[in-house]
Short mmCIF file of C-alpha atoms in Angstrom, two decimals:
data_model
loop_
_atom_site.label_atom_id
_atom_site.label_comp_id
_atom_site.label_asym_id
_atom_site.label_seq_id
_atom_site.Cartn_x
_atom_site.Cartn_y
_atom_site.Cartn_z
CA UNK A 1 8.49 26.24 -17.98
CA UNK A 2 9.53 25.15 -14.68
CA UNK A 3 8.05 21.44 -13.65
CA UNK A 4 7.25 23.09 -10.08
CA UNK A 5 5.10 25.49 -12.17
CA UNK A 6 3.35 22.62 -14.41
CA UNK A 7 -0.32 21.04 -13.43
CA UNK A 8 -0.64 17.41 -13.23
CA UNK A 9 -1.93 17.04 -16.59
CA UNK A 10 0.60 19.35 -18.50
CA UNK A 11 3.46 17.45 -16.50
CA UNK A 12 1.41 14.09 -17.81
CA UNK A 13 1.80 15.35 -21.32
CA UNK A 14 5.05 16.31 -21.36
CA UNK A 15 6.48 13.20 -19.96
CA UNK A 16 4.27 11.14 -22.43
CA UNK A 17 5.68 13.54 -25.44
CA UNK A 18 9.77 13.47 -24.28
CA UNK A 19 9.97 10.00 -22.09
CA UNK A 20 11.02 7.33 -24.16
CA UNK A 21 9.43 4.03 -23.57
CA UNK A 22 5.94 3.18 -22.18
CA UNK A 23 7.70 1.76 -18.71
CA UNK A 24 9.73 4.44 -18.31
CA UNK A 25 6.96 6.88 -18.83
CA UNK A 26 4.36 5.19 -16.29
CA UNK A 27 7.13 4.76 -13.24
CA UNK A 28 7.87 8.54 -13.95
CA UNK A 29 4.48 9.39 -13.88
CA UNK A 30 3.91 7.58 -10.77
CA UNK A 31 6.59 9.15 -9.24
CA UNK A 32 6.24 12.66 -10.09
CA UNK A 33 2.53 12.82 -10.08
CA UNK A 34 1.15 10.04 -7.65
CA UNK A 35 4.35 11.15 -5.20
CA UNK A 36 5.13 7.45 -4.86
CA UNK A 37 8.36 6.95 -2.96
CA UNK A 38 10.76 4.41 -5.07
CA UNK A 39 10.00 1.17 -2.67
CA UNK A 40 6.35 0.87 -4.02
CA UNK A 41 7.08 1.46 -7.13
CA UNK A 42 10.15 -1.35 -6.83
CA UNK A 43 6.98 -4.04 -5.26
CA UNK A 44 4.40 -2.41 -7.58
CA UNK A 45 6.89 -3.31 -11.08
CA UNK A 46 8.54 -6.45 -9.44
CA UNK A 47 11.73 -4.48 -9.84
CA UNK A 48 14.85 -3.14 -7.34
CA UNK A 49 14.69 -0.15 -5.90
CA UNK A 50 18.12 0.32 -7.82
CA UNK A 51 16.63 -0.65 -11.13
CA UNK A 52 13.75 2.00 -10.40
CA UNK A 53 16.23 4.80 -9.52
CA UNK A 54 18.17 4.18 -12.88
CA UNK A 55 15.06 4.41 -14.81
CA UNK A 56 13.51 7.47 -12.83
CA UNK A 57 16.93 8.87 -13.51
CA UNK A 58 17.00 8.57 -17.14
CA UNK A 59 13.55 9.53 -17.92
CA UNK A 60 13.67 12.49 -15.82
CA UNK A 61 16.81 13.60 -17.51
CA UNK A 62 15.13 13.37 -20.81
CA UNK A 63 12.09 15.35 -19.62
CA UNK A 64 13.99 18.25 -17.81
CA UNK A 65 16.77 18.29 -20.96
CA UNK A 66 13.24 19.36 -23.07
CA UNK A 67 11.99 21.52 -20.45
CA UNK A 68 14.30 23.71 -20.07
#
């Protein structure tokens, strides 16, 4: 199943199920679901923007590695 073709709440699930670590799984939620660009999610977790790329990175890697 293609993400594009996932609702919010079967995206939800699957990151919850494949995402490792609560963190990672809320900033990719935010991110994919809430559309948040990565410079609110940086203010909104105290974080860099770098730091939030590198996790949105790895946890969508391990999502679309189980998708596919």
């Amino acid at each position: 199943m293609s993400i594009e073709d996932m609702t919010n709440s079967e995206l939800s699930d699957a990151i919850d199920e494949y995402v490792r670590g609560e963190k990672a799984r809320n900033i990719l939620k935010r991110r994919l679901i809430d559309l948040m660009c990565y410079e609110p999610l940086a203010e909104e977790w105290c974080m860099s923007v770098s730091q939030i790329k590198r996790i949105v990175y790895k946890a969508q890697e391990q999502l679309f590695k189980r998708l596919q």
